[in-house]
Amino acid sequence: MRRAYARVFAAVIVLASACAPAGAPTSGEAIPVLGTENFYADLLTQIGGTRVTVSSILNDPNADPHEYEANPQTAKLVADAKVVIVNGIGYDDFMDKLLAASTKPDRVVLNVQAILKKGDGENAHVWYDPATMPKVAEAATAALSKLDPQSAGYFATQQAKYLAALKPIDDKIASLRAKYTGAPVAFTEPVAEYQADAIGLRVLTPEGFMKAIEQAVDPAPGDVAAERDLLTGKKVRVLVYNSQVTSPLTKDIHDLAVKSGVPVLGVAETIPPQFKTYAEWMLSQLAELESALAK
């Protein structure tokens, strides 16, 4: 799943101290935790509140997450963390070596692939599935409560608030499903495929085209021709375009959609910096999708 055409990538690591309402436990040191991707770091921030210090590794909106290479600063963050969330499914394999290099008996590693019971060959972009974050939140709450039993009630309260913040996402998906089930769309690659499935959108892009783009290989000429025909023939209502990881071919497809009058929805693989939370990010993209489908 590594790509040959990544943009310039740098190890951008963000340390976040979470804020929480009055009444949070204050005794003892905050627990160092790590969400490999920044949407998992956001989850830990929301649930851990004042009882955690949170770091993330994959958070650069201009870099290809698949091409990330660890460095000593990353290794230290992993070594210090007592709770680590990894995505799995081949998305963040670099974490395997980092975790193995700094074994810690009391560290809890939450592998989202294992939590969701996903196979190795499945779509790795599971955070676009509306069912994912509630399951990860449950596992994270349990892990934090095990490490800090005195704060278990606080973590449970924070989890409830986090889940409440996700409800508008479910509501928006349900609204879109009621209006646009069966609406035809095209992808450059299946980043938001789980979300599209939840809405009931019909993806017409050839499977071979999407897989080739995801694996950084040239799609078959017939698949490229079919993808282009979807746009020039205006057979789809939206092109869903990975704006974070691009190539000359995907840029060409993007430009063809614009030229053909097909609305383009840009989707990302990490929370862009203009959004404070995962929920805010998802709701913004869903609002943009609704506007595009309505055209």
PDB file of N, CA and C in Angstrom, residues 38-48 85 127 130 132-138 140-141 155-170 271 277-280 282:
ATOM      1  N   ASN A  38      -4.234  11.230  13.275  1.00  0.00           N
ATOM      2  CA  ASN A  38      -4.724  12.313  14.137  1.00  0.00           C
ATOM      3  C   ASN A  38      -6.202  12.207  14.491  1.00  0.00           C
ATOM      4  N   PHE A  39      -6.982  11.424  13.728  1.00  0.00           N
ATOM      5  CA  PHE A  39      -8.388  11.251  14.126  1.00  0.00           C
ATOM      6  C   PHE A  39      -8.502  10.320  15.324  1.00  0.00           C
ATOM      7  N   TYR A  40      -7.557   9.386  15.482  1.00  0.00           N
ATOM      8  CA  TYR A  40      -7.534   8.569  16.692  1.00  0.00           C
ATOM      9  C   TYR A  40      -6.972   9.378  17.865  1.00  0.00           C
ATOM     10  N   ALA A  41      -6.045  10.273  17.593  1.00  0.00           N
ATOM     11  CA  ALA A  41      -5.549  11.166  18.642  1.00  0.00           C
ATOM     12  C   ALA A  41      -6.674  12.071  19.139  1.00  0.00           C
ATOM     13  N   ASP A  42      -7.509  12.531  18.217  1.00  0.00           N
ATOM     14  CA  ASP A  42      -8.665  13.344  18.614  1.00  0.00           C
ATOM     15  C   ASP A  42      -9.585  12.549  19.536  1.00  0.00           C
ATOM     16  N   LEU A  43      -9.823  11.295  19.185  1.00  0.00           N
ATOM     17  CA  LEU A  43     -10.669  10.435  20.026  1.00  0.00           C
ATOM     18  C   LEU A  43     -10.087  10.333  21.441  1.00  0.00           C
ATOM     19  N   LEU A  44      -8.788  10.104  21.538  1.00  0.00           N
ATOM     20  CA  LEU A  44      -8.145   9.999  22.847  1.00  0.00           C
ATOM     21  C   LEU A  44      -8.209  11.321  23.606  1.00  0.00           C
ATOM     22  N   THR A  45      -8.091  12.419  22.885  1.00  0.00           N
ATOM     23  CA  THR A  45      -8.197  13.740  23.504  1.00  0.00           C
ATOM     24  C   THR A  45      -9.584  13.947  24.096  1.00  0.00           C
ATOM     25  N   GLN A  46     -10.612  13.597  23.330  1.00  0.00           N
ATOM     26  CA  GLN A  46     -11.980  13.809  23.781  1.00  0.00           C
ATOM     27  C   GLN A  46     -12.322  12.927  24.980  1.00  0.00           C
ATOM     28  N   ILE A  47     -11.877  11.688  24.959  1.00  0.00           N
ATOM     29  CA  ILE A  47     -12.234  10.753  26.029  1.00  0.00           C
ATOM     30  C   ILE A  47     -11.309  10.901  27.242  1.00  0.00           C
ATOM     31  N   GLY A  48     -10.033  11.138  26.996  1.00  0.00           N
ATOM     32  CA  GLY A  48      -9.082  11.234  28.100  1.00  0.00           C
ATOM     33  C   GLY A  48      -9.127  12.541  28.844  1.00  0.00           C
ATOM     34  N   ILE A  85      -3.087   3.714  19.703  1.00  0.00           N
ATOM     35  CA  ILE A  85      -4.076   3.256  18.734  1.00  0.00           C
ATOM     36  C   ILE A  85      -3.409   3.201  17.370  1.00  0.00           C
ATOM     37  N   TRP A 127     -11.939   4.683   9.123  1.00  0.00           N
ATOM     38  CA  TRP A 127     -12.482   5.819   9.862  1.00  0.00           C
ATOM     39  C   TRP A 127     -13.606   6.507   9.087  1.00  0.00           C
ATOM     40  N   PRO A 130     -19.101   4.880   9.526  1.00  0.00           N
ATOM     41  CA  PRO A 130     -19.693   5.491  10.726  1.00  0.00           C
ATOM     42  C   PRO A 130     -19.753   4.571  11.930  1.00  0.00           C
ATOM     43  N   THR A 132     -17.189   2.758  12.975  1.00  0.00           N
ATOM     44  CA  THR A 132     -15.846   2.525  13.513  1.00  0.00           C
ATOM     45  C   THR A 132     -15.562   3.274  14.802  1.00  0.00           C
ATOM     46  N   MET A 133     -15.737   4.569  14.809  1.00  0.00           N
ATOM     47  CA  MET A 133     -15.305   5.370  15.956  1.00  0.00           C
ATOM     48  C   MET A 133     -16.009   5.002  17.265  1.00  0.00           C
ATOM     49  N   PRO A 134     -17.298   4.684  17.263  1.00  0.00           N
ATOM     50  CA  PRO A 134     -17.905   4.247  18.529  1.00  0.00           C
ATOM     51  C   PRO A 134     -17.247   2.990  19.100  1.00  0.00           C
ATOM     52  N   LYS A 135     -16.849   2.067  18.239  1.00  0.00           N
ATOM     53  CA  LYS A 135     -16.196   0.843  18.711  1.00  0.00           C
ATOM     54  C   LYS A 135     -14.803   1.140  19.256  1.00  0.00           C
ATOM     55  N   VAL A 136     -14.078   2.029  18.579  1.00  0.00           N
ATOM     56  CA  VAL A 136     -12.746   2.400  19.067  1.00  0.00           C
ATOM     57  C   VAL A 136     -12.869   3.183  20.374  1.00  0.00           C
ATOM     58  N   ALA A 137     -13.888   4.022  20.464  1.00  0.00           N
ATOM     59  CA  ALA A 137     -14.103   4.794  21.694  1.00  0.00           C
ATOM     60  C   ALA A 137     -14.353   3.872  22.878  1.00  0.00           C
ATOM     61  N   GLU A 138     -15.107   2.815  22.668  1.00  0.00           N
ATOM     62  CA  GLU A 138     -15.376   1.861  23.746  1.00  0.00           C
ATOM     63  C   GLU A 138     -14.085   1.191  24.205  1.00  0.00           C
ATOM     64  N   ALA A 140     -11.002   2.356  23.837  1.00  0.00           N
ATOM     65  CA  ALA A 140     -10.126   3.352  24.446  1.00  0.00           C
ATOM     66  C   ALA A 140     -10.562   3.671  25.870  1.00  0.00           C
ATOM     67  N   THR A 141     -11.860   3.777  26.081  1.00  0.00           N
ATOM     68  CA  THR A 141     -12.375   4.050  27.428  1.00  0.00           C
ATOM     69  C   THR A 141     -12.001   2.924  28.377  1.00  0.00           C
ATOM     70  N   PHE A 155     -13.903   9.008  32.556  1.00  0.00           N
ATOM     71  CA  PHE A 155     -13.728   8.545  31.177  1.00  0.00           C
ATOM     72  C   PHE A 155     -15.063   8.137  30.558  1.00  0.00           C
ATOM     73  N   ALA A 156     -15.926   7.501  31.338  1.00  0.00           N
ATOM     74  CA  ALA A 156     -17.232   7.090  30.833  1.00  0.00           C
ATOM     75  C   ALA A 156     -18.066   8.309  30.445  1.00  0.00           C
ATOM     76  N   THR A 157     -17.983   9.352  31.263  1.00  0.00           N
ATOM     77  CA  THR A 157     -18.713  10.583  30.952  1.00  0.00           C
ATOM     78  C   THR A 157     -18.177  11.231  29.674  1.00  0.00           C
ATOM     79  N   GLN A 158     -16.868  11.246  29.554  1.00  0.00           N
ATOM     80  CA  GLN A 158     -16.241  11.820  28.357  1.00  0.00           C
ATOM     81  C   GLN A 158     -16.599  11.005  27.107  1.00  0.00           C
ATOM     82  N   GLN A 159     -16.644   9.687  27.256  1.00  0.00           N
ATOM     83  CA  GLN A 159     -17.027   8.831  26.128  1.00  0.00           C
ATOM     84  C   GLN A 159     -18.443   9.159  25.675  1.00  0.00           C
ATOM     85  N   ALA A 160     -19.341   9.331  26.611  1.00  0.00           N
ATOM     86  CA  ALA A 160     -20.729   9.658  26.265  1.00  0.00           C
ATOM     87  C   ALA A 160     -20.808  10.972  25.493  1.00  0.00           C
ATOM     88  N   LYS A 161     -20.000  11.947  25.898  1.00  0.00           N
ATOM     89  CA  LYS A 161     -19.974  13.224  25.185  1.00  0.00           C
ATOM     90  C   LYS A 161     -19.419  13.053  23.781  1.00  0.00           C
ATOM     91  N   TYR A 162     -18.384  12.222  23.656  1.00  0.00           N
ATOM     92  CA  TYR A 162     -17.793  11.965  22.335  1.00  0.00           C
ATOM     93  C   TYR A 162     -18.816  11.312  21.413  1.00  0.00           C
ATOM     94  N   LEU A 163     -19.516  10.322  21.917  1.00  0.00           N
ATOM     95  CA  LEU A 163     -20.520   9.637  21.097  1.00  0.00           C
ATOM     96  C   LEU A 163     -21.651  10.583  20.716  1.00  0.00           C
ATOM     97  N   ALA A 164     -22.030  11.471  21.626  1.00  0.00           N
ATOM     98  CA  ALA A 164     -23.076  12.449  21.315  1.00  0.00           C
ATOM     99  C   ALA A 164     -22.639  13.372  20.180  1.00  0.00           C
ATOM    100  N   ALA A 165     -21.338  13.694  20.149  1.00  0.00           N
ATOM    101  CA  ALA A 165     -20.816  14.558  19.084  1.00  0.00           C
ATOM    102  C   ALA A 165     -20.805  13.847  17.739  1.00  0.00           C
ATOM    103  N   LEU A 166     -20.788  12.511  17.752  1.00  0.00           N
ATOM    104  CA  LEU A 166     -20.819  11.749  16.502  1.00  0.00           C
ATOM    105  C   LEU A 166     -22.231  11.597  15.937  1.00  0.00           C
ATOM    106  N   LYS A 167     -23.247  11.774  16.775  1.00  0.00           N
ATOM    107  CA  LYS A 167     -24.626  11.541  16.326  1.00  0.00           C
ATOM    108  C   LYS A 167     -25.014  12.394  15.124  1.00  0.00           C
ATOM    109  N   PRO A 168     -24.635  13.675  15.059  1.00  0.00           N
ATOM    110  CA  PRO A 168     -24.975  14.452  13.865  1.00  0.00           C
ATOM    111  C   PRO A 168     -24.425  13.853  12.567  1.00  0.00           C
ATOM    112  N   ILE A 169     -23.300  13.125  12.658  1.00  0.00           N
ATOM    113  CA  ILE A 169     -22.770  12.447  11.466  1.00  0.00           C
ATOM    114  C   ILE A 169     -23.743  11.362  11.023  1.00  0.00           C
ATOM    115  N   ASP A 170     -24.215  10.558  11.965  1.00  0.00           N
ATOM    116  CA  ASP A 170     -25.184   9.514  11.633  1.00  0.00           C
ATOM    117  C   ASP A 170     -26.468  10.115  11.071  1.00  0.00           C
ATOM    118  N   ILE A 271      -7.205  14.488   9.458  1.00  0.00           N
ATOM    119  CA  ILE A 271      -8.001  15.689   9.723  1.00  0.00           C
ATOM    120  C   ILE A 271      -7.234  16.912   9.248  1.00  0.00           C
ATOM    121  N   THR A 277     -11.920  18.899  15.267  1.00  0.00           N
ATOM    122  CA  THR A 277     -12.227  17.530  15.674  1.00  0.00           C
ATOM    123  C   THR A 277     -12.586  16.679  14.462  1.00  0.00           C
ATOM    124  N   TYR A 278     -12.566  15.364  14.681  1.00  0.00           N
ATOM    125  CA  TYR A 278     -13.005  14.413  13.665  1.00  0.00           C
ATOM    126  C   TYR A 278     -14.452  14.671  13.257  1.00  0.00           C
ATOM    127  N   ALA A 279     -15.321  14.912  14.238  1.00  0.00           N
ATOM    128  CA  ALA A 279     -16.737  15.127  13.946  1.00  0.00           C
ATOM    129  C   ALA A 279     -16.934  16.359  13.072  1.00  0.00           C
ATOM    130  N   GLU A 280     -16.239  17.427  13.392  1.00  0.00           N
ATOM    131  CA  GLU A 280     -16.339  18.660  12.600  1.00  0.00           C
ATOM    132  C   GLU A 280     -15.895  18.414  11.161  1.00  0.00           C
ATOM    133  N   MET A 282     -15.801  15.455   9.445  1.00  0.00           N
ATOM    134  CA  MET A 282     -16.735  14.592   8.731  1.00  0.00           C
ATOM    135  C   MET A 282     -17.999  15.345   8.338  1.00  0.00           C
TER     136      MET A 282
END
